[in-house]
């Protein structure tokens, strides 16, 4: 009976399988030349101005194709995390997928307004 898993181990295995399958679906859309930013609770937290600097510096480096990856509620799979070029966090909290999309979109818009010196961000 040494091969039997505890309920916690079985749950973790199930979650890892879910993350792996989700990761396969995500990675199908990631091209080799894309700069991948994963949104992760443990990622680096930036101010709006720092986020704008990050976007601007990527453009200066010629990295104009950026993919933002928002994982599911149980996180991102190992393959997606390995493919990530930068881990970004908006909060230590977990947000619903749809809400995080809106927050991310607003911050990208705000970032470009900051880059262009427009007053929107204040």
C-alpha positions as CSV (number, residue, x, y, z in Angstrom):
1,X,0.0,0.0,0.0
2,X,3.0,2.3,-0.1
3,X,2.0,3.5,-3.6
4,X,-1.3,4.9,-2.4
5,X,-1.5,8.7,-2.2
6,X,-3.0,10.7,0.6
7,X,-5.9,13.0,-0.3
8,X,-3.6,16.0,-0.2
9,X,-1.1,14.3,-2.6
10,X,-3.9,13.3,-4.9
11,X,-5.3,16.8,-4.9
12,X,-1.9,18.3,-5.7
13,X,-1.4,15.7,-8.5
14,X,-4.8,16.7,-10.0
15,X,-3.9,20.4,-9.8
16,X,-0.5,19.8,-11.4
17,X,-2.3,17.9,-14.3
18,X,-4.7,20.8,-14.7
19,X,-1.9,23.3,-14.8
20,X,0.0,21.2,-17.3
21,X,-3.0,20.9,-19.7
22,X,-3.8,24.6,-19.4
23,X,-0.1,25.4,-20.0
24,X,-0.1,23.3,-23.2
25,X,-3.1,25.4,-24.5
26,X,-1.4,28.6,-23.5
27,X,1.9,27.8,-25.1
28,X,0.3,27.1,-28.4
29,X,-0.3,30.8,-28.8
30,X,3.2,31.9,-27.7
31,X,5.6,32.5,-30.6
32,X,9.4,32.1,-30.3
33,X,10.0,35.9,-30.7
34,X,7.5,37.0,-28.1
35,X,8.5,38.4,-24.7
36,X,6.4,36.7,-22.2
37,X,5.2,38.4,-19.0
38,X,3.4,36.0,-16.6
39,X,1.2,37.5,-13.9
40,X,2.0,35.7,-10.7
41,X,1.4,36.4,-7.1
42,X,5.1,35.9,-6.4
43,X,6.2,38.2,-9.3
44,X,7.8,41.6,-9.0
45,X,5.4,44.4,-8.0
46,X,5.9,47.6,-10.0
47,X,4.4,51.1,-9.7
48,X,2.6,52.4,-12.8
49,X,5.6,54.4,-13.7
50,X,8.0,51.4,-13.4
51,X,5.6,49.3,-15.5
52,X,5.7,52.1,-18.2
53,X,9.5,52.1,-18.0
54,X,9.5,48.3,-18.5
55,X,7.3,48.5,-21.5
56,X,9.3,51.3,-23.0
57,X,12.6,49.5,-22.4
58,X,11.3,46.4,-24.1
59,X,10.4,48.6,-27.2
60,X,13.9,50.2,-27.2
61,X,15.3,46.6,-27.1
62,X,13.2,45.7,-30.2
63,X,10.8,43.5,-28.3
64,X,7.6,44.7,-29.7
65,X,5.7,41.5,-29.4
66,X,4.7,41.0,-25.7
67,X,2.4,38.3,-24.4
68,X,0.8,38.7,-21.0
69,X,-0.2,35.4,-19.4
70,X,-2.8,35.3,-16.7
71,X,-3.0,31.9,-15.0
72,X,-6.0,30.2,-13.6
73,X,-6.9,30.2,-9.9
74,X,-4.4,27.4,-9.1
75,X,-1.5,29.1,-10.9
76,X,0.6,28.4,-14.0
77,X,2.1,25.2,-15.1
78,X,5.9,24.6,-14.9
79,X,6.3,24.8,-18.7
80,X,4.7,28.2,-18.8
81,X,6.8,29.4,-15.9
82,X,9.9,28.2,-17.7
83,X,8.9,30.1,-20.9
84,X,8.2,33.3,-18.9
85,X,10.7,36.1,-19.4
86,X,9.4,38.2,-16.6
87,X,7.1,37.5,-13.6
88,X,4.9,40.4,-12.7
89,X,2.5,40.8,-9.8
90,X,-0.3,43.3,-9.3
91,X,-1.0,42.2,-5.8
92,X,-0.6,39.4,-3.3
93,X,-4.3,38.8,-3.7
94,X,-6.0,36.5,-6.2
95,X,-8.4,38.1,-8.6
96,X,-11.0,36.6,-11.0
97,X,-9.7,36.2,-14.5
98,X,-12.0,38.7,-16.1
99,X,-11.2,41.4,-13.5
100,X,-7.5,40.8,-14.0
101,X,-7.9,41.3,-17.7
102,X,-9.5,44.7,-17.1
103,X,-6.8,45.7,-14.6
104,X,-4.0,44.6,-16.9
105,X,-5.5,46.5,-19.9
106,X,-5.9,49.6,-17.9
107,X,-2.3,49.5,-16.7
108,X,-1.0,48.9,-20.3
109,X,-3.1,51.9,-21.4
110,X,-1.9,54.0,-18.4
111,X,1.7,52.9,-19.2
112,X,1.6,54.2,-22.7
113,X,0.0,57.4,-21.5
114,X,3.0,57.8,-19.1
115,X,5.5,57.0,-21.8
116,X,3.9,59.7,-24.0
117,X,3.8,62.3,-21.2
118,X,0.0,62.4,-21.2
119,X,-1.8,63.5,-18.1
120,X,-4.1,60.4,-17.8
121,X,-2.0,58.6,-15.2
122,X,-2.4,61.2,-12.4
